[in-house]
Every structure is written in C-alpha cells, then in structure tokens.
Coordinates of C-alpha atoms and ligand atoms in Angstrom, one line a residue:
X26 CA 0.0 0.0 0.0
X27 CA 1.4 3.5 -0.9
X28 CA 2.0 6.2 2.0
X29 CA -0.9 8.3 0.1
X30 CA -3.4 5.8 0.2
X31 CA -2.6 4.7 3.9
X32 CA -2.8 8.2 4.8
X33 CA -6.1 8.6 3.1
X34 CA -7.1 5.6 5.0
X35 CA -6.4 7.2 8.5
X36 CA -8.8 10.1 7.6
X37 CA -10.8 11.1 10.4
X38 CA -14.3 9.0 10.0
X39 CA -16.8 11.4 8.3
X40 CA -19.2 12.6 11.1
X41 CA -22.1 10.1 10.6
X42 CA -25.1 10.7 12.4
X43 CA -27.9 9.7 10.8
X44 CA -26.9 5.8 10.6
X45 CA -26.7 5.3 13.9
X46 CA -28.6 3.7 16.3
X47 CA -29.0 4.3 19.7
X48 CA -29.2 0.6 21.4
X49 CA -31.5 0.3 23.6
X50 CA -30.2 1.3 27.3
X51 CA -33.4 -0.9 29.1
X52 CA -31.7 -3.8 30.8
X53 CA -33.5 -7.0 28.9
X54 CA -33.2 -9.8 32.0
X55 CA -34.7 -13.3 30.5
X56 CA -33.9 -14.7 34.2
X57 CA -37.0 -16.8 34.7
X58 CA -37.5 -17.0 38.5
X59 CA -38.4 -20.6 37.6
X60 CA -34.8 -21.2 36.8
X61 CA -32.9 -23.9 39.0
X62 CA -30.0 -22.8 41.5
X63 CA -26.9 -21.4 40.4
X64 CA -23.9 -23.6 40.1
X65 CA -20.4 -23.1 41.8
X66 CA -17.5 -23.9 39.1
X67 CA -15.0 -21.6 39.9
X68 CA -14.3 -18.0 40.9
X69 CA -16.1 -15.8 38.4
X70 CA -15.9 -12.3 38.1
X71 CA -16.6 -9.5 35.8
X72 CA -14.6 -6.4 34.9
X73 CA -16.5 -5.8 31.9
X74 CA -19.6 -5.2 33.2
X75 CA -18.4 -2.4 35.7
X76 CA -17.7 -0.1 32.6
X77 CA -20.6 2.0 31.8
X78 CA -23.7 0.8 30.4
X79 CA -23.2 1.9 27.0
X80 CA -20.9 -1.0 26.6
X81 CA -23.0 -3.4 27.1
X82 CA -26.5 -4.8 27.6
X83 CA -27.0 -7.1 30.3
X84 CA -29.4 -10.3 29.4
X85 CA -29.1 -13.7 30.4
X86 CA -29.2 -16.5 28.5
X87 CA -32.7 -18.5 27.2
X88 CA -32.5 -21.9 28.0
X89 CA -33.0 -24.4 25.5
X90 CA -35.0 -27.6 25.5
X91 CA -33.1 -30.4 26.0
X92 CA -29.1 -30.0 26.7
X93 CA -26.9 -32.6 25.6
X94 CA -23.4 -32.6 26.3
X95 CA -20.8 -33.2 23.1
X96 CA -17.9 -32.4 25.2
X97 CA -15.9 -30.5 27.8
X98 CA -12.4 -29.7 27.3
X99 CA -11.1 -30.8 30.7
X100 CA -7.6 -29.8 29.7
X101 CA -8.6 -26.1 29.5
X102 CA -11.0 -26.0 32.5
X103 CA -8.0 -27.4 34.5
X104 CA -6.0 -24.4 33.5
X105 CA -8.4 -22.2 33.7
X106 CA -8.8 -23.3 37.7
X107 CA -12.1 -24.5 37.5
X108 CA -13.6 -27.0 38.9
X109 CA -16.1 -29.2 37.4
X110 CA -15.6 -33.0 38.6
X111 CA -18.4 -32.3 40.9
X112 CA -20.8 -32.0 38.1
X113 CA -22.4 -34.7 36.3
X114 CA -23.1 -34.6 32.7
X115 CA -26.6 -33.2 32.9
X116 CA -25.4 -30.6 35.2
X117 CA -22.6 -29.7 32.6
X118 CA -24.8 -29.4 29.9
X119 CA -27.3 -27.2 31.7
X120 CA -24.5 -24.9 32.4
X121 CA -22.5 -24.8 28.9
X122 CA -26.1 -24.7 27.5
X123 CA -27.0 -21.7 29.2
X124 CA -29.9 -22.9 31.2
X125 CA -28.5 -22.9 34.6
X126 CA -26.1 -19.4 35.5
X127 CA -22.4 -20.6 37.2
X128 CA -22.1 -18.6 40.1
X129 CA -20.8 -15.2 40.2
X130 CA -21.6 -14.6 36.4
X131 CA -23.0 -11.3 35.3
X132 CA -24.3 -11.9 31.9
X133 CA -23.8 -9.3 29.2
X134 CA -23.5 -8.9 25.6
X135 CA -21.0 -6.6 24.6
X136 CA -21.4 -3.8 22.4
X137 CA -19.5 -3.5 19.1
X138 CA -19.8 -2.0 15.5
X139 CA -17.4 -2.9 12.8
X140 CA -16.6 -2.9 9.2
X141 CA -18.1 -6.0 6.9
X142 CA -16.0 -6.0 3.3
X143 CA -15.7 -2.6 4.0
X144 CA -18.7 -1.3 5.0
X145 CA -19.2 0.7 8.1
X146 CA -22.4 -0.9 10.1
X147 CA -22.5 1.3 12.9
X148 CA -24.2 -1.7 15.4
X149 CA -23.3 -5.3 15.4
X150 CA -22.8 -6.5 19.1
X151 CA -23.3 -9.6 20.6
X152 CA -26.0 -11.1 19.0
X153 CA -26.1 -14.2 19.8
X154 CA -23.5 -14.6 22.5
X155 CA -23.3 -13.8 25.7
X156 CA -20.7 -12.9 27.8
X157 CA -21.0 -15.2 31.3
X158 CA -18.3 -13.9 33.4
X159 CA -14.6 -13.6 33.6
X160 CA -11.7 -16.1 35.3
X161 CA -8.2 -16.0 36.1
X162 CA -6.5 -18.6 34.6
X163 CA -3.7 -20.3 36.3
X164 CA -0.8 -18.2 35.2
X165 CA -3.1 -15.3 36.6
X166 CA -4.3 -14.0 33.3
X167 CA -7.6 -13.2 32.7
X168 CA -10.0 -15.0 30.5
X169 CA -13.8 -14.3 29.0
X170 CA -16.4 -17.3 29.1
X171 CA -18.7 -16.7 26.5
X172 CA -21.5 -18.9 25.3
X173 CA -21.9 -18.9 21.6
X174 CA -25.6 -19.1 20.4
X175 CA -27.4 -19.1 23.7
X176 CA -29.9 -17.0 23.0
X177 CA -31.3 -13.5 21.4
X178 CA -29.9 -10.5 22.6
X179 CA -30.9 -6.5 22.3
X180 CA -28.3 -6.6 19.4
X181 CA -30.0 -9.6 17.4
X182 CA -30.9 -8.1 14.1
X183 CA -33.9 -10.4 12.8
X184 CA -31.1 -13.5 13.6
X185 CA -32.6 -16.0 15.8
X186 CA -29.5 -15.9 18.6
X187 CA -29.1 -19.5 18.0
X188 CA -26.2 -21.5 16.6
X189 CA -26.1 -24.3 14.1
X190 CA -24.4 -27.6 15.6
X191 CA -22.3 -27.6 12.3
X192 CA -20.4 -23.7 12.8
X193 CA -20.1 -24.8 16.9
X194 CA -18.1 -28.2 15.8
X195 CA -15.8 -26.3 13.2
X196 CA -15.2 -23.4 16.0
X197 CA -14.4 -26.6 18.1
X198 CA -11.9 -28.3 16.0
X199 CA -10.6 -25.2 14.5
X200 CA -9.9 -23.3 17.2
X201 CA -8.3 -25.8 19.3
X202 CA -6.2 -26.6 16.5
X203 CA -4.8 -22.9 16.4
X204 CA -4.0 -22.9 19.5
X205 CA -2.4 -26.8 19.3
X206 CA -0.4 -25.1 16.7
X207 CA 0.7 -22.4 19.2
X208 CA -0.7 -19.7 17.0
X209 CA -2.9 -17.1 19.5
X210 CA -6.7 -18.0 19.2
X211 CA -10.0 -18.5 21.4
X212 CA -10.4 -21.3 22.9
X213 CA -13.4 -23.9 23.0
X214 CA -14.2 -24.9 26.7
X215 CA -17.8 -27.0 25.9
X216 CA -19.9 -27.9 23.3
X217 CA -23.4 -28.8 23.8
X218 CA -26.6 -30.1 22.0
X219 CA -29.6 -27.9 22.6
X220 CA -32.2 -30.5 21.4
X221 CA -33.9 -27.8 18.9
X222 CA -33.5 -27.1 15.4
X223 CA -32.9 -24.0 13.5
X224 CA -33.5 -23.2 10.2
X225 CA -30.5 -23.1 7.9
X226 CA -30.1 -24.8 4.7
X227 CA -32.9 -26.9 5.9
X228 CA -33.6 -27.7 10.0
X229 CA -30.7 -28.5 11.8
X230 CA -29.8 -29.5 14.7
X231 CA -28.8 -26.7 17.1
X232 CA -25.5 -26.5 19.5
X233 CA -24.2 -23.9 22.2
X234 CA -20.0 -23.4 21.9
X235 CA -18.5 -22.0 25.2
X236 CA -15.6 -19.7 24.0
X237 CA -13.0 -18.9 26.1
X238 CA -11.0 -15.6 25.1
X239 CA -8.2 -13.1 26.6
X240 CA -10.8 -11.0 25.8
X241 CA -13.7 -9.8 23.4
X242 CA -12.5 -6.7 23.0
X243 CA -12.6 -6.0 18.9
X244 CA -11.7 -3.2 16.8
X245 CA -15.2 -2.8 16.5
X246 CA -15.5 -2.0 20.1
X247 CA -13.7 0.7 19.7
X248 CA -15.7 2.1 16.5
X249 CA -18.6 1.8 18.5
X250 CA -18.1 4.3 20.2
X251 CA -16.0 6.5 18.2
X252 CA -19.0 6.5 15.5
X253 CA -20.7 8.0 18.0
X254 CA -18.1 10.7 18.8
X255 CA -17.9 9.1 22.4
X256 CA -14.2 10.1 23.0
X257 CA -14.8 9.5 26.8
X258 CA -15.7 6.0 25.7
X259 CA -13.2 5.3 23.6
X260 CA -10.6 6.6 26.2
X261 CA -12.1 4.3 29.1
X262 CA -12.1 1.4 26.3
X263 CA -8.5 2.2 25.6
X264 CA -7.4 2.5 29.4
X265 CA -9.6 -0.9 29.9
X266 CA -7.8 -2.9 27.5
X267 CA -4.3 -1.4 28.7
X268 CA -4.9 -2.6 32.2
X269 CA -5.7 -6.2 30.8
X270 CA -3.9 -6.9 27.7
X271 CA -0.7 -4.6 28.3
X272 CA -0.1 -4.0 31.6
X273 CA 3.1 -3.0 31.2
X274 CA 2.6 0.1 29.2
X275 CA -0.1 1.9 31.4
X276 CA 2.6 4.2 32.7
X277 CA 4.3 5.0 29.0
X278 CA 4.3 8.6 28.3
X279 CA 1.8 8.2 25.6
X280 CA 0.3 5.1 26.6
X281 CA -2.7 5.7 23.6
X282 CA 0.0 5.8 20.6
X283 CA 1.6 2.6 23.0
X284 CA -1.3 1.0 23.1
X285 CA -1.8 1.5 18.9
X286 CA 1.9 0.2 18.8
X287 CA 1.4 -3.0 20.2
X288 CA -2.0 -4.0 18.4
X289 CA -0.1 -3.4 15.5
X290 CA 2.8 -6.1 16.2
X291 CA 0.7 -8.6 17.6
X292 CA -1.9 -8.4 14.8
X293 CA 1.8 -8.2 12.5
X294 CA 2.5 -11.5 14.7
X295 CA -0.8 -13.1 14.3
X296 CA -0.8 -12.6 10.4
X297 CA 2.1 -13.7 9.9
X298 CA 1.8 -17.2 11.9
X299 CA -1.3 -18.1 9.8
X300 CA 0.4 -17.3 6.9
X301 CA 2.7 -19.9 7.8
X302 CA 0.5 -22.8 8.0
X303 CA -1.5 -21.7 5.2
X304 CA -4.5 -20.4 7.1
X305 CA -7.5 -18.1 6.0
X306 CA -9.5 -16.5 8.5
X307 CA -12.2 -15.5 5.6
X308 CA -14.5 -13.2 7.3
X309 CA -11.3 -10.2 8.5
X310 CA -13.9 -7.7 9.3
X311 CA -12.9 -5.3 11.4
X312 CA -15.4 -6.9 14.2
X313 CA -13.8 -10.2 14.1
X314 CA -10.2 -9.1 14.8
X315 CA -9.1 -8.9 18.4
X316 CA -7.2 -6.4 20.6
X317 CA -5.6 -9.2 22.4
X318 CA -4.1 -10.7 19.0
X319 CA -5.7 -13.7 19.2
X320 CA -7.7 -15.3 16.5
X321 CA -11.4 -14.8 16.6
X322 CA -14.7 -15.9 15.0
X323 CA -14.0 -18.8 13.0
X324 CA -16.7 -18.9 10.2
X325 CA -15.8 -20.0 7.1
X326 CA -12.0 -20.2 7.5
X327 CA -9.9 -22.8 6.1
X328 CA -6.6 -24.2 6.0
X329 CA -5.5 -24.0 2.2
X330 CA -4.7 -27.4 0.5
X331 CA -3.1 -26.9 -2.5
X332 CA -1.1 -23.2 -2.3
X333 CA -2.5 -20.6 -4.3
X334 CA -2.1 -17.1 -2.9
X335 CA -5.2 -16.3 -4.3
X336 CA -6.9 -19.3 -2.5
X337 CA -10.5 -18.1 -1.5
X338 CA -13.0 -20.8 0.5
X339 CA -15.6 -18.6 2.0
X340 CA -18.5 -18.4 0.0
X341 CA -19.9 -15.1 1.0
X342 CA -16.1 -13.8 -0.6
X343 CA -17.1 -13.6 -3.7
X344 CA -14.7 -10.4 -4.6
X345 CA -11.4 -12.1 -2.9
X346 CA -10.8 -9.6 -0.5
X347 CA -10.0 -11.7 2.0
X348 CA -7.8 -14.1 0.0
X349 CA -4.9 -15.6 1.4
X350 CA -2.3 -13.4 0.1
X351 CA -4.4 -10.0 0.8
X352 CA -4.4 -10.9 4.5
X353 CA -1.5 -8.7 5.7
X354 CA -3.0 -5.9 3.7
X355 CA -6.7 -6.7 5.3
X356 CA -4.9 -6.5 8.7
X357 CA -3.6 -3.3 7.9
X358 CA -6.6 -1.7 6.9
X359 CA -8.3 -2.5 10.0
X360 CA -5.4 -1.2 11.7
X361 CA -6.2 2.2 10.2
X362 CA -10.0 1.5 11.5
X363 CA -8.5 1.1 14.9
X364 CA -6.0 4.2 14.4
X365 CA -8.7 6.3 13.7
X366 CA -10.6 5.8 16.5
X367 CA -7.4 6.7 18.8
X368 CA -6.8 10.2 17.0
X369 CA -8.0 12.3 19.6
X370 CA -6.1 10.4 22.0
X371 CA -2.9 10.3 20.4
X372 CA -2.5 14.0 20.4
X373 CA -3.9 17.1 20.9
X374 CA -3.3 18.2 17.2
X375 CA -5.3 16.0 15.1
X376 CA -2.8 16.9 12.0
X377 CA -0.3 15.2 14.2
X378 CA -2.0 12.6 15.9
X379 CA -3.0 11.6 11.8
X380 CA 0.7 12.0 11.6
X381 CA 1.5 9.7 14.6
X382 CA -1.1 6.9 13.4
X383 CA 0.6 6.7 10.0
X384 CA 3.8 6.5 10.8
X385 CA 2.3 3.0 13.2
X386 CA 0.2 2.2 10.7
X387 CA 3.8 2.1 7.9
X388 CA 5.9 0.0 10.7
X389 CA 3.2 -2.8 10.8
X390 CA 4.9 -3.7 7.2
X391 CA 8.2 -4.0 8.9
X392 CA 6.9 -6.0 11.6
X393 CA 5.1 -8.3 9.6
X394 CA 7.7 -8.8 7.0
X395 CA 10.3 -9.6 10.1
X396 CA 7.9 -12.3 11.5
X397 CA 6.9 -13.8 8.4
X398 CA 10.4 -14.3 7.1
X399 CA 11.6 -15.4 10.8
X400 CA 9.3 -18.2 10.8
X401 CA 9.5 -19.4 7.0
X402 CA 13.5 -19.3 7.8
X403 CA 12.6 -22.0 10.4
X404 CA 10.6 -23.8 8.2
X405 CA 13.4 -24.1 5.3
X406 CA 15.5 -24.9 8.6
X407 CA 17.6 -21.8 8.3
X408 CA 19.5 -20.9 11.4
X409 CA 21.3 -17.9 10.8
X410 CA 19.8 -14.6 8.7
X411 CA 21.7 -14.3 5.1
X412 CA 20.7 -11.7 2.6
X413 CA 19.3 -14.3 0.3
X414 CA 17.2 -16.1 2.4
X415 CA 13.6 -14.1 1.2
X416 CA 14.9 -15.2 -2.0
X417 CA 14.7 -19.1 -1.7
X418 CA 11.6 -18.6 0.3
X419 CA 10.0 -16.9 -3.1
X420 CA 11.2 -19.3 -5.2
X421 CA 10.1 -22.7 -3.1
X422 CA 6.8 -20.4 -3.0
X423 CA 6.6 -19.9 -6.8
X424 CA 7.2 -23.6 -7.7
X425 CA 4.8 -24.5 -5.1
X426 CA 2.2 -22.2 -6.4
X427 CA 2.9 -23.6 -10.2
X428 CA 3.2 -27.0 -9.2
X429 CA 0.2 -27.3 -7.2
X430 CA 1.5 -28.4 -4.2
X431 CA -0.3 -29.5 -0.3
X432 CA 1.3 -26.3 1.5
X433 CA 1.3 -28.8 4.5
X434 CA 3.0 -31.8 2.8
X435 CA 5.7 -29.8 0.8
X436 CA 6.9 -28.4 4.3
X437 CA 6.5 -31.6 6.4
X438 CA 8.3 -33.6 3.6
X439 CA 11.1 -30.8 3.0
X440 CA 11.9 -32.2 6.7
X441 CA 12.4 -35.4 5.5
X442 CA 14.7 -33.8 2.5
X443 CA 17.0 -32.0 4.9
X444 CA 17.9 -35.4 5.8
X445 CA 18.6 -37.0 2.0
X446 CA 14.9 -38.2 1.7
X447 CA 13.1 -36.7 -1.4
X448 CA 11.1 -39.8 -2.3
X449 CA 8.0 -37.8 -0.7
X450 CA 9.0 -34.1 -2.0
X451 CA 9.3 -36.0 -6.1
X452 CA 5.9 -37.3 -5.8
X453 CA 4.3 -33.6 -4.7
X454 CA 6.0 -31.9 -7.3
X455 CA 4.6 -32.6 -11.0
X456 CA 8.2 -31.1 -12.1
X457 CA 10.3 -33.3 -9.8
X458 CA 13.5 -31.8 -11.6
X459 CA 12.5 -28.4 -10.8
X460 CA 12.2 -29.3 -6.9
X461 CA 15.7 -30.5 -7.8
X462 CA 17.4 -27.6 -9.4
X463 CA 15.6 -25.2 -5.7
X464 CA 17.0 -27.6 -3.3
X465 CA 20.5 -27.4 -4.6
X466 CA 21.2 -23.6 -3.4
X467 CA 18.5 -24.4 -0.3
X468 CA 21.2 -27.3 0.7
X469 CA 24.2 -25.0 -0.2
X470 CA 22.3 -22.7 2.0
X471 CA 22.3 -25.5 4.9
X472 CA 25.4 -26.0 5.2
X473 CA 26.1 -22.3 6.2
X474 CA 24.6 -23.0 9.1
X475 CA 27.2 -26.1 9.9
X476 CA 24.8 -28.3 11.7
X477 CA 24.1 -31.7 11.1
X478 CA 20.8 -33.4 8.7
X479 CA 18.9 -34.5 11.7
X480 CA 19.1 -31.5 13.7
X481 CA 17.9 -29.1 11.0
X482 CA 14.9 -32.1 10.5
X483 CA 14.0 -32.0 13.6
X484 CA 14.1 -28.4 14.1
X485 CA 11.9 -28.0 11.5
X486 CA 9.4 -31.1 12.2
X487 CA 8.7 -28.4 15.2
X488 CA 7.3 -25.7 13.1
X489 CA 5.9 -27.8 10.3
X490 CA 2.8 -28.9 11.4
X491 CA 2.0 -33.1 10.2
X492 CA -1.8 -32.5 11.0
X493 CA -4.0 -29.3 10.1
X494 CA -7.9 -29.5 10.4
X495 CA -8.2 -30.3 6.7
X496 CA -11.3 -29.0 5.2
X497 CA -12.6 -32.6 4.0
X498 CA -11.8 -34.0 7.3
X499 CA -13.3 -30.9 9.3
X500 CA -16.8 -31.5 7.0
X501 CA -16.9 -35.5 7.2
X502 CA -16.5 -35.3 10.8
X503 CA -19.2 -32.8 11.3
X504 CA -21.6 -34.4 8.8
X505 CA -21.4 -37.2 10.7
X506 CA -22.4 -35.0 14.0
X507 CA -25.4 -33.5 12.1
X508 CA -26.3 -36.6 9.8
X509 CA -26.6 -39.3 12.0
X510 CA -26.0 -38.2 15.3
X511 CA -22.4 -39.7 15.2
X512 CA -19.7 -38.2 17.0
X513 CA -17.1 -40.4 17.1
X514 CA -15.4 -38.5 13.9
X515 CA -15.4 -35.3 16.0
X516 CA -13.6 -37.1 18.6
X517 CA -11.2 -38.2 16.7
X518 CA -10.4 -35.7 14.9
X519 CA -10.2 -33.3 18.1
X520 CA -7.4 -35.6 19.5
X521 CA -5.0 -35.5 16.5
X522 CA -5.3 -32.1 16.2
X523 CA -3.9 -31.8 19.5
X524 CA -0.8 -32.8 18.3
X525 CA -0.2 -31.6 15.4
X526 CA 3.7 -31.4 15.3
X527 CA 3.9 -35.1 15.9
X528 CA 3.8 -37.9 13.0
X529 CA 0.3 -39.7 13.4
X530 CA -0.3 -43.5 11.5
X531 CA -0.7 -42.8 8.0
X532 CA -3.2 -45.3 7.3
X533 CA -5.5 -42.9 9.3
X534 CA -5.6 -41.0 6.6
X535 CA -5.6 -37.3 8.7
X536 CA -2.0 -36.3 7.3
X537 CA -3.1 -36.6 4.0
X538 CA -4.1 -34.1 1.2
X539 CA -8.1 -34.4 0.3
X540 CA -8.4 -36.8 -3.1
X541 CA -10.1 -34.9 -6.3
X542 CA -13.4 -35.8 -5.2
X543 CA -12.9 -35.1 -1.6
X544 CA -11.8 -31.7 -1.8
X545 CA -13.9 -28.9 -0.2
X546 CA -13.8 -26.1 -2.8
X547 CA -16.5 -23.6 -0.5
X548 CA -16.8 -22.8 3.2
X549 CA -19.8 -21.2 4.8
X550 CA -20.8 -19.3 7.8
X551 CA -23.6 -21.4 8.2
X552 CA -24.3 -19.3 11.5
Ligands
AMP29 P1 -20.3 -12.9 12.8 O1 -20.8 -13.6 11.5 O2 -20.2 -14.0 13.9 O3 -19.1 -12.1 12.7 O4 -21.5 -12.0 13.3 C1 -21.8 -10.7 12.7 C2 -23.0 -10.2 13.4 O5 -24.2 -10.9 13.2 C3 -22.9 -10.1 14.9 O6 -23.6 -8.9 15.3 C4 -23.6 -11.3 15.4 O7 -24.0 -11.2 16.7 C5 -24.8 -11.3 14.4 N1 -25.4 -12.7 14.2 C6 -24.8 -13.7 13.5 N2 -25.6 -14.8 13.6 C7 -26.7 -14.5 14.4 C8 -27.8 -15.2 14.8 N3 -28.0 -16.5 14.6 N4 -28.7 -14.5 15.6 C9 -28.5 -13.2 15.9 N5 -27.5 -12.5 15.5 C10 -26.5 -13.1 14.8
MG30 MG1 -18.0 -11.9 14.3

C-alpha cells in the first residue's frame, strides 16, 4: 500500500449521524425466576460489566430444550482453575447450555460495530453470544467465558440468537487446533446439543460453543463508540484494554500511541503465523479481529490445501478480498480502522496525531515482513539470517504455487529432505527436476549454518505442522455430528489435532491431502 493511500485511509471517519442507532439502554433480563440454582464452578468475576452501560447490555441466556453434552475440554478448564468434577453430565450441559447461571456470572453482551467487506455498520454486538463472566486462569491472566448461540440479545438483528451444531463443531476443532499449533486464538471450553432445530439450509440441529477468550474486546468495540463521537468511551475502552492486555505500558508517556503500537505487532504477529501454515480467516472484518491478538470468530475459515495465494473458500467472498495473500494488507486496513478511533487520543493536534497513526500504521509492514520471514526461515530450517534467504523462500513459494503443491506436505516432507529423503517431495512436485534444481542452493544454503541433517529435521518437524484441520476432514466429521448423530469423527479428529507437530499413523488418513473428489472447494458461515 502506498503512504498516500494509507494516509487517506487514517482520515478522520466522516461525522455520521444519521446511521446510527441508539441501542436500547433498558436492561433485557430473561432470568425466569423458575430457573434452578446457580452452580459453583469456579471464581467468576466481571470487569466488563463495571464499565458503563453503553458497553453493554446485560441479558441472560434463554435456556434451550433439551441440553446434551458433546464435550468439555477438561484440559482447558484445569487451566483455567475451574472446577467441574463435581458435576455430572446433565449438570454440565445445563451450564454450557446456558440454562442454569455458574455462580458469580453477570451476563452481558458486549457492544461493538465494525466494518463488513468494507462497509461501516454502525451496530453489530453480541447477538447471539453472551458474555458469562470472567476467570483468572492459572498463570493469573484473565479470560472471558462466553457462550456462543445461547440466545437473542438487544443486538440480534432479525437472527434467531441461536447457533447451528455444524459452525459450533468447526469453532471446536478449528480453534483448538490454532492454538495446538501455538498460534494465539480462542479457545473452546464446551460444546453442547440444545435439542432444537434451526432453520438453515434446511432444519438442523442446534448447539451452544463455550468460547473462552483473553478477551472480546474487537476493533469494532472501539468504532462503537467513536461512531458516536464518544471520546470518553473510547478513552475508558483504551485505558480498559491497557490494564488487561498490556499492563506493562499503562505508565508509558503516551500510553494511547503505546497502546496503537502494540496491536499493531501482535496483529503483524498473528498474520504472519497463519500465513505460515496456510490459514485463511475468511470473514477479517474489522469486528472479528481482536485487541488481544488472538484469532477470533471462526466462520468460514480454512486451511489451504493446494497453495494458491489467491486461495478463497468462504463463500460469502465472492470479490477475494480476503484471499490468502491479501491478508497482511486486510490486517492493515483495519489497523487504520483502529487508528482512527485513537486520533483524539494520540495528540492534541489531530494533524499530528494523523501523523502519529501513519507513521504506526507504515511500521506494521516491517513487523510483519520480520515475523513472516523469521518463521518461513525456520521452516526451510535456516538458522542464521543471510541476505538471500527471502529469495529461496520466493522461489520454493513460486514452484509451489505452479506445481500445485499441499502447503502442508511440501513443508513436512522438505523435513524429511534436509535429511537426504526426497522420495516424498518427487511425488508432490509434477516437475520433480524443478524441486531438484531449488534444493540445490536451499542445501548450499544449509550447510552455512554447519549443523548436522537430523538437527535441521528435527528443528523444522517443530514448526511444520503433520496434521491441520483439513477442510474434507473438518466436514466429514461434522456431517457425521449433524447426519446421524455420530460423534465419534469429531472425537477423533479433536485428539490429532492436538498434536499436530507429531507424525500420526498414515493409514489414518488425517496427514493426508483431500483426493479430487474429496476436496472442499467452498466454506460457509452457516451461523
Ligand atoms: P459474525 O458472523 O459472527 O461475525 O456475526 C456478525 C453479526 O451478526 C454479529 O452482530 C452477530 O452477533 C450477528 N449474528 C450472527 N448470527 C446471528 C444469529 N443467529 N442470531 C442473531 N445474531 C446473529
Ligand atoms: Mg464476528
């Protein structure tokens, strides 16, 4: 992106007046006094909800008909300290359904606008999530519990506040995965059958997903309230999310252009990791991107197959914006959302504070850049930094790209090459010569770095993920969730993912790239 065109982009937002809505302030309770007891599973609090009303709506969840659990992720609750082998599996579905409150949660959906391909929409919100409390997890950071599709909210827009069993399993799988990978992302704590339907392509069956987040603070939270010229919002928001996410940098002299600073490298961060393992968020709106840096709202993402910078799955993408290649740019761009909500923080001139946000806004290329090439140095197995290293990356890139090649395999087998095996890298490549003629200078390259064939392998057999949550693999296990009741896929699949830097038996298939007629070509929200 030019300078001129970034600048343009961090233009103060047009004073828009007329397309805003003013939320209702009325607190909606759904409590029904027939509701059964609370139940103790941990110590809940909520920080959230003591900011001021305007961030928020507070509304309990409606309880569903007949809650079934799928599963709790015992791993996660552990670290999140609490306790739930007191409860029996009724009890746990009640809870991650929504129909019976944890103790100590103060139920809220949070307020947020955002930009959708684009678009301004001045009011999204939690629509149908709600946010149960907040916990301190064991290394004293804290968390959200949200539940995902437990209900209508005062921010459902004609939606139904409900959540298709299909969208909850892919959240599941997907965003366990991410964080199996070590890439930032939510977390699923529960996932639970509601026993109604919803309409979607048809009637399906309908689930509740407990997320668990450092937060769900978005840059549409911010653009909430800046669309409304709320500065004092926007300030308390800003101060908020320094106190929880950057604690460090509440005392800098300018915390506000501090604060913009270090969105920047850990959305420069984020990008760059799912770059890395071939990962497309598909929905980058500026309401699904975090504060935190983790990855959020996993619709109709996907992990690409066959590389193709221009790989789109989502089907609502129809104009590739959010392609795999555009994705640093996309991150950008909300990153200018985000800056212009700060401007009347950063200084007290706005020409300066506009000047202050670009100047941010141009270092997230750096950053990026520096991360990206970082980690696809480790996953050539490149120790040291030489000048030519972008160079190889390019061109293993380019012959990927015209050879067609699994992003997954070609860098899980390239292991295997550093240590003399090709046999797997000849049969990805239709051109085995030209794999050949790029791995001479790439082992040339190697042997710079003077250390021996099986400790660049296994170097790189750390950052080059065996398993991904292939798309055919992601859709046979959840057609076998919403088909016939079948879980056992799910299961499965949820347990290799969990290790995904470790060689699992081939003849289970989930290392594999999808056959020609297994390949999943389109991805849907499906919400
Ligand atoms: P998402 O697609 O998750 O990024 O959601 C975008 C907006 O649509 C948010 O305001 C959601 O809360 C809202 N939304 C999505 N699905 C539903 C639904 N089933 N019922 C009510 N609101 C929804
Ligand atoms: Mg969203």
């Amino acid at each position: 992106m030019s300078i001129a065109a970034l600048q343009s982009s961090t233009a103060l937002l047009p004073p828009d007046t007329t397309a805003l809505r003013v939320y209702p302030a009325t607190i909606m309770s759904t409590l029904q006094s027939s509701r059964p007891a609370s139940v103790p599973i941990g110590s809940l609090s909520s920080t959230y909800a003591q900011l001021p009303e305007r961030f928020y709506a507070r509304v309990a969840p409606s309880p569903v008909a007949a809650p079934r659990l799928i599963c709790v992720n015992e791993r996660l609750a552990s670290t999140l300290g609490l306790e739930l082998g007191h409860l029996d599996s009724q009890t746990l579905a009640e809870v991650f359904a929504g129909n019976r409150l944890p103790v100590g949660a103060d139920p809220i959906a949070m307020a947020y606008a955002g930009h959708q391909f684009g678009n301004f929409v001045p009011q999204l919100g939690d629509g149908r999530a709600i946010l149960l409390a907040e916990v301190l997890d064991a290394s004293g950071q804290r968390r959200d519990i949200q539940l995902k599709g437990s209900g209508r909210t005062p921010f459902s827009r004609g939606g139904d506040g409900r959540a298709a069993l299909g969208p909850v399993l892919r959240e599941y799988l997907i965003s366990e995965a991410m964080h199996a990978l070590g890439i930032p992302s939510t977390r699923a704590l529960a996932a639970v059958l509601s026993g109604e339907q919803v309409v979607r392509e048809g009637l399906v069956p309908a689930a509740v997903l407990t997320r668990v987040a450092a937060s769900h603070v978005r840059v549409g939270t911010f653009e909430f309230h800046a669309a409304r010229g709320d500065d004092d919002a926007v300030r308390q928001l800003a101060d908020y999310v320094l106190a929880r996410h950057f604690p460090l940098l509440r005392d800098a002299p300018q915390r506000y252009v501090a604060l913009l600073d270090a969105v920047i490298a850990r959305q420069a961060e984020l990008v760059a990791r799912w770059m890395h393992v071939g990962f497309i968020h598909g929905v980058m709106n500026t309401d699904n991107m975090t504060i935190s840096g983790e990855t959020i709202d996993f619709g109709p993402c996907a992990f690409m197959d066959s590389y193709d910078p221009a790989t789109v799955y989502s089907a609502i993408d129809r104009g590739g914006r959010y392609a795999y290649a555009n994705q640093p740019r996309i991150a950008m761009w909300n990153l200018a959302r985000l800056a212009e909500t700060l401007i009347p923080h950063l200084d007290s001139v706005a020409e300066r504070a506009v000047e202050i946000a670009t100047a941010s806004l141009v270092a997230f290329q750096t950053k990026y850049t520096t991360h990206w090439l970082r980690g696809m140095r480790a996953k050539l197995g490149l120790r040291s930094e030489q000048p030519d290293d972008a160079t190889l990356v390019e061109d293993l890139l380019e012959l990927m790209h015209a050879n067609g090649a699994d992003w997954t395999l070609t860098f899980r087998e390239l292991c295997g090459a550093a240590e003399g095996d090709v046999s797997q890298m000849l049969a990805i490549f239709a051109e085995p010569a030209a794999f050949e003629r790029w791995a001479r200078p790439w082992r040339a390259r190697l042997a710079l770095d003077g250390e021996t064939a099986a400790e660049v392998a296994t170097a790189m057999r750390a950052v080059n993920p065996a398993i991904i949550p292939r798309n055919h693999q992601v859709e046979r296990a959840l057609r076998a969730a919403i088909d016939d009741d079948d879980f056992g896929p799910f299961d499965a699949l949820r347990r290799v993912l969990e290790q995904p830097y470790l060689e699992c038996d081939p003849a289970a298939g989930y290392g594999a790239s999808p056959k020609p007629v297994e390949r999943v070509l389109q991805t849907f929200c499906g919400t």
